[in-house]
Short mmCIF file of C-alpha atoms and ligand atoms in Angstrom, two decimals:
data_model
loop_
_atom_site.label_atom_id
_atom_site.label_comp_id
_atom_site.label_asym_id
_atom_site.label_seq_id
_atom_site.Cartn_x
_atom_site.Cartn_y
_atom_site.Cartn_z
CA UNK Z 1 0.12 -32.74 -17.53
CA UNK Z 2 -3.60 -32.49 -18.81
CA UNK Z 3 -4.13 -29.73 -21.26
CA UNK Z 4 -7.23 -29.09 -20.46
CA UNK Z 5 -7.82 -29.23 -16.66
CA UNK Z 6 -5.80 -25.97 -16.01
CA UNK Z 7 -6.89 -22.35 -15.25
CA UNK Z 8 -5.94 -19.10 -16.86
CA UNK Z 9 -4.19 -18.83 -13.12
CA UNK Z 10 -2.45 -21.47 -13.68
CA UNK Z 11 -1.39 -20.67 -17.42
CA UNK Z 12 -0.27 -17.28 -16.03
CA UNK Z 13 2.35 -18.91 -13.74
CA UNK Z 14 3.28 -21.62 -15.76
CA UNK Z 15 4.60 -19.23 -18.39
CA UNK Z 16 5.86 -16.84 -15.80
CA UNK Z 17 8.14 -20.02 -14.76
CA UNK Z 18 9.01 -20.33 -18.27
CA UNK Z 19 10.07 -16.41 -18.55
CA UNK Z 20 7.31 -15.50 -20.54
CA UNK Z 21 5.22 -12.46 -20.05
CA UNK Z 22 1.26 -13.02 -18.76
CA UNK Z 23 -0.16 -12.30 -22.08
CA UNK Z 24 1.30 -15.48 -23.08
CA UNK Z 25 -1.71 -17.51 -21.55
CA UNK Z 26 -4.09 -15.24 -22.93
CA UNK Z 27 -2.56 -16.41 -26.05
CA UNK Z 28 -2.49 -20.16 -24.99
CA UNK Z 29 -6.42 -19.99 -24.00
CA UNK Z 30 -7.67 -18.26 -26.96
CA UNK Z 31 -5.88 -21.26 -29.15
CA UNK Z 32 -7.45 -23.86 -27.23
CA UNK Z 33 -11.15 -22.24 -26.46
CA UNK Z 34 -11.89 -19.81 -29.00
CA UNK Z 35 -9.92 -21.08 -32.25
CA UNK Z 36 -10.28 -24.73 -30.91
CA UNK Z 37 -6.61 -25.59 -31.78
CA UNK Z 38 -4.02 -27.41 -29.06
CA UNK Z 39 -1.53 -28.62 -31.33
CA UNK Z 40 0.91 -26.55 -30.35
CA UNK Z 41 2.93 -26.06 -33.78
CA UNK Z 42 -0.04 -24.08 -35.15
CA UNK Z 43 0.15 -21.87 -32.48
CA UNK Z 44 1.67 -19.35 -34.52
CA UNK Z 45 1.91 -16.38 -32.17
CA UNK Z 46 3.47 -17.87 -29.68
CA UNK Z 47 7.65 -17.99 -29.76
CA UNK Z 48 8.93 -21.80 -30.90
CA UNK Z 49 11.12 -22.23 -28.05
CA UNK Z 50 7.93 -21.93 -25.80
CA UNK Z 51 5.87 -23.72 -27.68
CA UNK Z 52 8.55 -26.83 -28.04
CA UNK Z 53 8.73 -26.81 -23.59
CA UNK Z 54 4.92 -26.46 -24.06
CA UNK Z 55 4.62 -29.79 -26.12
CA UNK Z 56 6.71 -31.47 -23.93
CA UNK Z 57 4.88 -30.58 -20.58
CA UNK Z 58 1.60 -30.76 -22.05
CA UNK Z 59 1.43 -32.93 -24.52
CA UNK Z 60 -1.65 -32.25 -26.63
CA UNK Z 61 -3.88 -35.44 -26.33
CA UNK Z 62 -7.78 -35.78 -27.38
CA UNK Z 63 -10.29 -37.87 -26.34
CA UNK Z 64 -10.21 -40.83 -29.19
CA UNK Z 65 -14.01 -41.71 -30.38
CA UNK Z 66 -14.23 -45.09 -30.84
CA UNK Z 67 -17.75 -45.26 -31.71
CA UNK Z 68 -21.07 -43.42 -32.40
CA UNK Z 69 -24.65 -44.33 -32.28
CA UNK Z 70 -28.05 -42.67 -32.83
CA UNK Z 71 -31.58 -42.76 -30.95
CA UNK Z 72 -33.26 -42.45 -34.35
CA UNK Z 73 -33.85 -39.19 -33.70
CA UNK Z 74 -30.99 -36.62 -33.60
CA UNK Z 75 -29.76 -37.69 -30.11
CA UNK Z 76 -26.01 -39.14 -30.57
CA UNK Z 77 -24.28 -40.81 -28.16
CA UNK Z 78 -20.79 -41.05 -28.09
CA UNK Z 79 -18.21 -43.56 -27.28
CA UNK Z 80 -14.47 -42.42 -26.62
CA UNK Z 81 -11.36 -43.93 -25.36
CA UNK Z 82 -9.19 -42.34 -23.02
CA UNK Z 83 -5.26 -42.12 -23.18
CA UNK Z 84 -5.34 -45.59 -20.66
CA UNK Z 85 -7.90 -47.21 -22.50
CA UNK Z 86 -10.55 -47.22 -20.18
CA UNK Z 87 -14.01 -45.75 -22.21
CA UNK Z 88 -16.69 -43.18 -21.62
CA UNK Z 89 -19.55 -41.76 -23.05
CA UNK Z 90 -21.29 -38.15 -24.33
CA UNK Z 91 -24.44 -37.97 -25.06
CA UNK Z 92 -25.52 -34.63 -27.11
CA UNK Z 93 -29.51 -34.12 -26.81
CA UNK Z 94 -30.85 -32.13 -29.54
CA UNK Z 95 -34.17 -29.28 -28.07
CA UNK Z 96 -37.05 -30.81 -27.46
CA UNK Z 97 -39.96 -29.68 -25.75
CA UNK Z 98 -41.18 -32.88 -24.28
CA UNK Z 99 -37.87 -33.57 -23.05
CA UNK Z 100 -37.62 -30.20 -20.92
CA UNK Z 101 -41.46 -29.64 -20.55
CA UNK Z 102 -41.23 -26.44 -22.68
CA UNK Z 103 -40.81 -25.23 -26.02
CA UNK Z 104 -36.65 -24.37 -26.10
CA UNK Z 105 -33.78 -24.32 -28.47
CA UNK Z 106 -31.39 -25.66 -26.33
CA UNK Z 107 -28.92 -28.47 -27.02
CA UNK Z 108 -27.70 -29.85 -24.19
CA UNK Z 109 -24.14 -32.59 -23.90
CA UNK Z 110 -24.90 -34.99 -21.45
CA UNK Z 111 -21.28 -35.27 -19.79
CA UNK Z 112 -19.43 -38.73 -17.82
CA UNK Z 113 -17.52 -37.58 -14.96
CA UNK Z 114 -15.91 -41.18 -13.85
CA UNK Z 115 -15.28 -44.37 -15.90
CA UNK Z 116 -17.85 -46.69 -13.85
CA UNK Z 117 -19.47 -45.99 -11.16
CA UNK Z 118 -19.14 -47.09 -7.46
CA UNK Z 119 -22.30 -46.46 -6.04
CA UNK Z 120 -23.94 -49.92 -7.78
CA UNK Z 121 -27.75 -48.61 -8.32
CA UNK Z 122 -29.46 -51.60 -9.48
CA UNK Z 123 -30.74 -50.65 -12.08
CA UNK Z 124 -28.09 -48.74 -13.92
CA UNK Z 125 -25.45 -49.99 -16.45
CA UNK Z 126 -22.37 -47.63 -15.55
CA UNK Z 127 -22.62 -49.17 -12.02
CA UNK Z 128 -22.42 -52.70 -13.10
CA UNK Z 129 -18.50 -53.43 -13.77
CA UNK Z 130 -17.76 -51.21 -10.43
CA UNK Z 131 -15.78 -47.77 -10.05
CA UNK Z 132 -12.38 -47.62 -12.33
CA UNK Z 133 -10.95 -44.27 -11.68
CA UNK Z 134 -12.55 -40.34 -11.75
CA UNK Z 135 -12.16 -38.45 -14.88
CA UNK Z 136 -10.00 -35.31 -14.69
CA UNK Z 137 -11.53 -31.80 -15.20
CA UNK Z 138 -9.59 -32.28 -18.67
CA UNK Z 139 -11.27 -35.57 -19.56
CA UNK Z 140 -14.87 -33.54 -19.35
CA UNK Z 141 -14.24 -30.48 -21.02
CA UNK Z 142 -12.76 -32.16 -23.76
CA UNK Z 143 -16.04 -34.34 -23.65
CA UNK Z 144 -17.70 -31.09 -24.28
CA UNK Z 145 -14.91 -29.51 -27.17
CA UNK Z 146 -14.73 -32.66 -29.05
CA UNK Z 147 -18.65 -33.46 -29.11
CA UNK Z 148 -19.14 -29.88 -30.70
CA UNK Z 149 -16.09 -30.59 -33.24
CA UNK Z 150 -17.61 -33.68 -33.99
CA UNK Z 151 -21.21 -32.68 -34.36
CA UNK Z 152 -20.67 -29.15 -36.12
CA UNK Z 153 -23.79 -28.12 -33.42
CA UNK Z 154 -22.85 -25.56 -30.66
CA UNK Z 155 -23.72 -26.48 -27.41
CA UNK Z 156 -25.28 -24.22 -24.65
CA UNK Z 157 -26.47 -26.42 -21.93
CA UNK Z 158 -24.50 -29.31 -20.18
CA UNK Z 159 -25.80 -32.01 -17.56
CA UNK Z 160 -23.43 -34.03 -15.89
CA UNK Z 161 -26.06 -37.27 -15.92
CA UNK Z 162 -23.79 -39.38 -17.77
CA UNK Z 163 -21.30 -42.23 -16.46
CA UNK Z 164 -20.04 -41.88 -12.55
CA UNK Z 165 -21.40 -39.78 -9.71
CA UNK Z 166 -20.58 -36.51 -10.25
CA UNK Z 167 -20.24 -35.40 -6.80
CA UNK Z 168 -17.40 -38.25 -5.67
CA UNK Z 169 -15.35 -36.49 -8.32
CA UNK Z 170 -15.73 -33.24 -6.51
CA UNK Z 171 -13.31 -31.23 -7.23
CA UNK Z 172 -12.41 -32.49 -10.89
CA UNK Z 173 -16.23 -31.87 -11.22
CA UNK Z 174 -16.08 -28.25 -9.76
CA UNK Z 175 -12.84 -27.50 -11.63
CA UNK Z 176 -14.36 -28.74 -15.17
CA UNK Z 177 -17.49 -26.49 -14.30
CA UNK Z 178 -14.90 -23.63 -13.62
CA UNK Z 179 -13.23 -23.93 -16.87
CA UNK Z 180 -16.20 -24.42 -18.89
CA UNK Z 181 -18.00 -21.30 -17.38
CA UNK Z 182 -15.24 -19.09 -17.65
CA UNK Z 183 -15.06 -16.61 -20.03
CA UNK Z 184 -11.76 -17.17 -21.33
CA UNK Z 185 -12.99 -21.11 -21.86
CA UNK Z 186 -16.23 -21.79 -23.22
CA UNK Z 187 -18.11 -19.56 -21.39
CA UNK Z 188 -21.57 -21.44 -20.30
CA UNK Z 189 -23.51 -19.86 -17.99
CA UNK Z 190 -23.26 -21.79 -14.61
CA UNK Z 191 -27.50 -21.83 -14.71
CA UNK Z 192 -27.14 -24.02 -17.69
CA UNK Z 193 -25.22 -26.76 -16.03
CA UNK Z 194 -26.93 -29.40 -14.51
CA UNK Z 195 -25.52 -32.06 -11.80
CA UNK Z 196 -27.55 -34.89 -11.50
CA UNK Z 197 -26.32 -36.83 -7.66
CA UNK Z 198 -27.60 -40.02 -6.22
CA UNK Z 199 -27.70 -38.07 -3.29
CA UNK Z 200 -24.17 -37.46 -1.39
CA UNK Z 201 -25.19 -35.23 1.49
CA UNK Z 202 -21.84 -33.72 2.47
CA UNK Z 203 -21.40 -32.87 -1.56
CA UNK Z 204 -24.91 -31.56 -1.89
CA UNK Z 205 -23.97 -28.87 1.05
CA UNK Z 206 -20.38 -28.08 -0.07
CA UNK Z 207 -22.75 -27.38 -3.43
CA UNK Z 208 -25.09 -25.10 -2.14
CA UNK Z 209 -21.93 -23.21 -0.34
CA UNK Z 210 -19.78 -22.30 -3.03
CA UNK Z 211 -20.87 -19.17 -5.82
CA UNK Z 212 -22.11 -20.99 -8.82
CA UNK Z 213 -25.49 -21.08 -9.85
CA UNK Z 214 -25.48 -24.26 -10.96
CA UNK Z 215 -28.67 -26.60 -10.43
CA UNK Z 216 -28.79 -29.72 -8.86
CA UNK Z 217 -30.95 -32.45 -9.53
CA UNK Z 218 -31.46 -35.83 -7.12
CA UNK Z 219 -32.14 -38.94 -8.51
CA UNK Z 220 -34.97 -40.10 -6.15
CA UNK Z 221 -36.55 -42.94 -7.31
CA UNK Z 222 -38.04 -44.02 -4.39
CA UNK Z 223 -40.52 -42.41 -2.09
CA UNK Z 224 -39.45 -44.38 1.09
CA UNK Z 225 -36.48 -45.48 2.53
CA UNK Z 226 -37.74 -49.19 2.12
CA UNK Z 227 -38.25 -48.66 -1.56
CA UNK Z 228 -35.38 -46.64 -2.43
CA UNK Z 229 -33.19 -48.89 -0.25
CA UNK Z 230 -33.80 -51.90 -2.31
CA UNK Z 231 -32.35 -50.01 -5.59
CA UNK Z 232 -29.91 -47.64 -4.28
CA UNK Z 233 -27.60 -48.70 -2.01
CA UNK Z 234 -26.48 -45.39 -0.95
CA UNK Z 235 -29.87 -44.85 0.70
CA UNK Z 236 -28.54 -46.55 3.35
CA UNK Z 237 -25.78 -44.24 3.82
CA UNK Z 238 -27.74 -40.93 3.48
CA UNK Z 239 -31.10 -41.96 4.05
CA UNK Z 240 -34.42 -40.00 2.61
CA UNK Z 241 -35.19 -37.03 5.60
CA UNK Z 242 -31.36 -36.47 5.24
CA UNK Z 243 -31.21 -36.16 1.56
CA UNK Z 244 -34.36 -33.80 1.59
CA UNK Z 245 -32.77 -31.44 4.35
CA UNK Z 246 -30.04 -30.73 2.39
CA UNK Z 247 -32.24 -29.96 -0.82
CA UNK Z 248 -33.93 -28.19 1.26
CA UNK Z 249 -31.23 -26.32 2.36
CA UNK Z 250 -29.74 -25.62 -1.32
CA UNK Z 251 -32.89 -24.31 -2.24
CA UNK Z 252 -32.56 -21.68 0.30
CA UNK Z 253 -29.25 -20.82 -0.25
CA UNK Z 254 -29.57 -20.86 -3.82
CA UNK Z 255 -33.15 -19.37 -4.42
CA UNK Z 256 -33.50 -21.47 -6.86
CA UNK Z 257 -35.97 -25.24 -7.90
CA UNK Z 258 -34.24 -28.16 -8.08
CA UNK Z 259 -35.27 -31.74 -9.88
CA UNK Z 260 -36.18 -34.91 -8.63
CA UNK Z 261 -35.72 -37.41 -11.23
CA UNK Z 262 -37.97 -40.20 -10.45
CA UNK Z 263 -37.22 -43.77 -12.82
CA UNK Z 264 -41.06 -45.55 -13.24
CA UNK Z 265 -40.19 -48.94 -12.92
CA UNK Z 266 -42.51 -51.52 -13.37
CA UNK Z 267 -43.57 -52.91 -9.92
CA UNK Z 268 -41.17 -51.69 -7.66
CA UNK Z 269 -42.01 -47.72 -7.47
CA UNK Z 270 -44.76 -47.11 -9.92
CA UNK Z 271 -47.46 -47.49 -8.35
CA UNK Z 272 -50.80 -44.96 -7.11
CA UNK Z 273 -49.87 -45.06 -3.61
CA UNK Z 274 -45.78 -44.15 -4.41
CA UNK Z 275 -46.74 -40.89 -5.97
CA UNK Z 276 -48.96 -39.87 -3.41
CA UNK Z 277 -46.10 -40.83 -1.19
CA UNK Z 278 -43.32 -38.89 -3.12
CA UNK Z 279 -45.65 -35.89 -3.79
CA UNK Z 280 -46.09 -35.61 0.45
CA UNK Z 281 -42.65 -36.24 1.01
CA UNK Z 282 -41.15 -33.58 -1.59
CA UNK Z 283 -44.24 -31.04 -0.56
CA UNK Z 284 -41.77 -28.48 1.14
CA UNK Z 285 -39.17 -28.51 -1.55
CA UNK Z 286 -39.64 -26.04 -4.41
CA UNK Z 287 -38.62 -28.56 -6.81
CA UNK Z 288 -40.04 -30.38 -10.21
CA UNK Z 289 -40.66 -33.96 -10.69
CA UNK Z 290 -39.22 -35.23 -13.80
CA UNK Z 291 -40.60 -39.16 -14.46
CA UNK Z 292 -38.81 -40.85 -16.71
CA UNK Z 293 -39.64 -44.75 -17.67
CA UNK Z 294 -36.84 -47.17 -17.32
CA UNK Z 295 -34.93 -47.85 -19.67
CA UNK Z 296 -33.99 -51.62 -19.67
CA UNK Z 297 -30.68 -52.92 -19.72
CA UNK Z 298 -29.40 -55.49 -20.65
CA UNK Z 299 -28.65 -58.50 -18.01
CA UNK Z 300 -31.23 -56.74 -15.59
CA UNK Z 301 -34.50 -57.96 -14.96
CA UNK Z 302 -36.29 -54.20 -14.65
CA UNK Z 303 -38.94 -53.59 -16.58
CA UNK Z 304 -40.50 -50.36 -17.85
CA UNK Z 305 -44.82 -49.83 -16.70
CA UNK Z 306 -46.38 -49.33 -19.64
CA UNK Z 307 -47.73 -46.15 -20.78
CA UNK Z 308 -50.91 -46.00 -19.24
CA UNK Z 309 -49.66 -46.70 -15.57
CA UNK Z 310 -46.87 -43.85 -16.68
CA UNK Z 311 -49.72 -41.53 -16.94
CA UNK Z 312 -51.55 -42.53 -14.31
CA UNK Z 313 -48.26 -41.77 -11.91
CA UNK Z 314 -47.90 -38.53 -13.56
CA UNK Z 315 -51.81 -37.63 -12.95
CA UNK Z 316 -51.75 -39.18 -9.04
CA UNK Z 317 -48.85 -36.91 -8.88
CA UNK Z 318 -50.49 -34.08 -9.94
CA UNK Z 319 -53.83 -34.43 -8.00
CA UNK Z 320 -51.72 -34.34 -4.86
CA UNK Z 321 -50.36 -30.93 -6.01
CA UNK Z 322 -46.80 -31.40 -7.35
CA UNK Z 323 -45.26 -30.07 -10.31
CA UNK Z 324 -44.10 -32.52 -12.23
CA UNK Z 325 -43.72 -34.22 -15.89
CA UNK Z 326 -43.31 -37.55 -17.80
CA UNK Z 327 -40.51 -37.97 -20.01
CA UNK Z 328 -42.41 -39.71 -23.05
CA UNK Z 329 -40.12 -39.38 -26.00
CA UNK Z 330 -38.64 -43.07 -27.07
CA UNK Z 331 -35.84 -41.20 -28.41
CA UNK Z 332 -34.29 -39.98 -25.67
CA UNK Z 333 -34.04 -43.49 -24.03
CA UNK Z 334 -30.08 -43.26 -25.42
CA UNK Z 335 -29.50 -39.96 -22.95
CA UNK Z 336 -31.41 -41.91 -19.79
CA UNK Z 337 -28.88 -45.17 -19.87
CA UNK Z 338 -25.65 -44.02 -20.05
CA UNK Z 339 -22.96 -46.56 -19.42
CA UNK Z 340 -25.07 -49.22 -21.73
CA UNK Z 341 -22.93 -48.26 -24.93
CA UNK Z 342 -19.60 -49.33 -23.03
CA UNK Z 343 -20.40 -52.13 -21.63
CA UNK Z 344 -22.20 -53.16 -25.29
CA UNK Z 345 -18.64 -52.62 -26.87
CA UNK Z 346 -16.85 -53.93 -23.97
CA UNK Z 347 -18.44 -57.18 -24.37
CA UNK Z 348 -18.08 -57.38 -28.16
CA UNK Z 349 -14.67 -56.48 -28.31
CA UNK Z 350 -14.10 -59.58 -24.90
CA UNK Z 351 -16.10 -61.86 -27.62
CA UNK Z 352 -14.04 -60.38 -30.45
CA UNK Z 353 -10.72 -60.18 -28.61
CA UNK Z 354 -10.36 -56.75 -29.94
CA UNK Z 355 -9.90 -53.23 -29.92
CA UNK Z 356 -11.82 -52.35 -33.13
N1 SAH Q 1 -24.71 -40.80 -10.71
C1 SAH Q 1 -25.57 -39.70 -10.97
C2 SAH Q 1 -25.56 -39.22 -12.41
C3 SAH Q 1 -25.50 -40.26 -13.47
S1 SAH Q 1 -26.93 -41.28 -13.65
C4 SAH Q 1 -26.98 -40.03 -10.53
O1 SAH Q 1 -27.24 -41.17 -10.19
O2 SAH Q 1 -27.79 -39.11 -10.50
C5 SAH Q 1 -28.07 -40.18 -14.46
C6 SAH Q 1 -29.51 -40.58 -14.31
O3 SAH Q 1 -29.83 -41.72 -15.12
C7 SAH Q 1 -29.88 -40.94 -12.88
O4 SAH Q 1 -31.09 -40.34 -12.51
C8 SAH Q 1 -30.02 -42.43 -12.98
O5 SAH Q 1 -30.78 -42.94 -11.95
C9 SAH Q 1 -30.62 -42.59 -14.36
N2 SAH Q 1 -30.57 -43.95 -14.89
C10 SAH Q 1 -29.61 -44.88 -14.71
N3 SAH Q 1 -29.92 -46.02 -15.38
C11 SAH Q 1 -31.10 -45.79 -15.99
C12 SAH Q 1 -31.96 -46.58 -16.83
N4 SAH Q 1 -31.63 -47.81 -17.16
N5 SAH Q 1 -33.10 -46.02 -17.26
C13 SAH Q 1 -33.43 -44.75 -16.94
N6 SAH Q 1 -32.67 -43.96 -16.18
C14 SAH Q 1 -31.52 -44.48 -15.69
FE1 SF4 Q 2 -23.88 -44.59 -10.28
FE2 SF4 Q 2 -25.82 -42.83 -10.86
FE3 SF4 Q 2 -25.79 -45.29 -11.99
FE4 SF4 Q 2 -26.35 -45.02 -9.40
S1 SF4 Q 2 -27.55 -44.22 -11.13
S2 SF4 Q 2 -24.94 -46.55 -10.29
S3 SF4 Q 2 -25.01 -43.34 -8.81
S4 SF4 Q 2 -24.29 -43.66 -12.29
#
C-alpha cells in the first residue's frame, strides 16, 4: 500500500481494524507531515506490535533522486526514480517577480502527475515516448516532501505543470491536492495550487464543481482551431468555443481569474494578427495571459521568436485590451520543459547501458 496516498479517514479505520484507538493516526500523520519521519521504527510513540503490521502493510518507500540539475539561477530540477523504475521530474522555482508579474516571496514546486504523457503536444518532451502509467496521489506528495528535504527551502505554492496531464489522473490528482491541503498534511492553501490542463472539458467542469479553490490554468497556444490543431492534438477532441465555455463557466462558479498560458513559437503562433486573435477570443474570460517563449527541445524542429517579436506579441496583446505578460527570464526555461531531463538521462543511460 502507498504511504502516502491515504487520508486521516483512512488512517482512522485502518488502525481501528488493527484494534487501535483513533488517536493512533493522529500519531501516524504527525510522524509523516509534521516531523517528516515514515520509517516506522522511529516512530517511538506508537506500540511495536503496530508499528511491525504497519511496516509490513505499508512499507515505507521514497521517491529515489537519481539526478539534479540547475537553471543557473536557483531553479533546480529534479530527477527521481520510482519503486518500478519508470522516472519523473520536480522542478522547485525560487520567487521571482518576472516570473509571476509581481514582486512575491513565494517558492513554488512544479509537480509531475503521470510518467509521460498521452496527449502528444508537438512541441513538448514528456509527450514524446507516449503515456506509461498515472502517478499515485503518493508519488506527488512525496514529490513535494522530498523536494523540501532535499532543498532545506519550504515550499508554499505548488503547480502541477510538470510531466502528464493533470486532469487524466483525476482523482490521484484531486486526492494528492486533498492531502497536501489538509491540515493534518502539509497544509497549503488550495489558492496556492495551480493545475495547468491542455484543456479536458469534462475535467475542467468536474473542477469548477467540487469545493477547492484551486486555480486552473489552460495551455492555449493557439488562437484558432486551425492553429492550435496543428500542435495539440486534443484540439480536435475539445475544440476552442468548447474549451472557453467551460473556463468560462469555472470562472463563474469559482469567482475567481484563470491563466492562459500561451507558448510564442517562432512562425506558427507568434505573429501580430494571433494576438489580436487570442485577445478577441479570450475577451469575455476574466483571465491573464501568461507568454512564455518556447523552449526548444531536443529532436524538435520549434524554434523560439526572438525577443523583439516576443515583445511585440505582448504589446499587440495589450493594445487590444488584455491583461497579459511575457515570461522573459532565461532561467526559468528548466520549469517550462519538463519531461526534457528524462528523456536526456533516458537516452544516456540506452547509450550507456546503464542505470547510473
Ligand atoms: N499537461 C499539462 C501540464 C503539463 S505541461 C498542460 O499541457 O498544461 C506544462 C506547460 O508547459 C504547458 O503549458 C505546456 O504547453 C508547456 N510546455 C511544454 N513543452 C514546452 C516547451 N518546450 N517550452 C515551453 N513550454 C512548454
Ligand atoms: Fe502532455 Fe501537457 Fe506536454 Fe501536451 S503539453 S504533451 S498535455 S504534458
Amino acid at each position: 500500500m502507498d504511504l502516502l496516498s491515504q487520508t486521516k479517514e483512512e488512517w482512522e479505520a485502518r488502525v481501528a481494524e488493527m484494534g487501535q484507538p483513533k488517536f493512533r493516526a493522529k500519531q501516524i500523520l504527525e510522524w509523516l507531515y509534521l516531523r517528516r519521519v515514515r520509517n516506522w521504527a522511529e516512530m517511538t510513540n506508537l506500540p511495536a506490535p503496530l508499528r511491525a503490521s504497519l511496516e509490513e502493510a505499508f512499507p515505507p518507500a521514497a521517491l529515489a533522486k537519481v539526478r539534479e540539475s540547475g537553471a543557473g539561477d536557483a531553479t533546480r530540477k529534479f530527477l527521481f526514480g520510482l519503486a518500478d523504475g519508470q522516472m519523473i521530474e520536480s522542478v522547485l522555482i525560487p520567487a521571482s517577480p518576472a516570473f509571476y508579474g509581481e514582486a512575491s516571496d513565494r517558492r513554488t514546486i512544479c509537480i509531475s502527475t503521470q510518467v509521460g504523457c498521452a496527449y502528444g503536444c508537438k512541441f513538448c518532451a514528456s509527450g514524446l515516448d507516449g503515456w506509461k502509467r498515472n502517478l499515485t496521489a503518493g508519488e506527488m506528495v512525496d514529490q513535494f516532501l522530498q523536494v523540501e528535504a532535499l532543498s532545506g527551502e519550504k515550499i508554499n505554492n505548488i503547480v502541477f505543470m510538470g510531466m502528464g496531464e493533470p486532469l487524466a489522473n483525476y482523482d490521484n490528482l484531486m486526492r494528492a491536492i486533498g492531502i497536501l491541503n489538509a491540515q493534518w498534511g502539509p497544509g497549503l492553501g488550495a489558492r496556492h495550487m495551480t493545475v495547468s490542463t491542455s484543456g479536458l472539458v469534462p475535467q475542467i467542469r468536474q473542477l469548477a464543481d467540487q469545493s477547492l479553490q484551486v486555480r486552473l490554468a489552460i495551455s492555449l497556444h493557439g488562437a484558432t482551431d486551425v492553429v492550435r490543431g496543428e500542435i495539440m492534438p486534443v484540439n480536435k477532441k475539445y475544440p476552442l468555443g468548447e474549451l472557453l465555455d467551460a473556463c468560462e463557466e469555472y470562472v463563474g462558479k469559482k469567482k475567481q481569474r484563470i491563466t492562459f498560458e500561451y507558448i510564442l513559437i517562432r512562425d506558427v503562433n507568434d505573429m501580430p494578427e494571433q494576438a489580436a486573435l487570442l485577445a478577441s477570443l479570450t475577451r469575455r474570460i476574466d483571465a491573464k495571459i501568461n507568454l512564455i517563449p518556447y523552449n526548444v527541445v531536443e529532436g524538435l524542429d520549434w524554434q523560439r521568436p526572438e525577443e523583439g517579436r516576443q515583445e511585440a506579441f505582448l504589446a499587440a496583446l495589450r493594445k487590444a485590451g488584455a491583461l497579459a505578460t511575457l515570461r522573459r527570464e532565461k532561467g526559468h526555461d528548466i520549469a517550462a520543459a519538463c519531461g526534457q531531463l528524462r528523456l536526456q538521462v533516458e537516452k544516456s543511460f540506452a547509450a550507456e547501458g546503464s542505470v547510473n
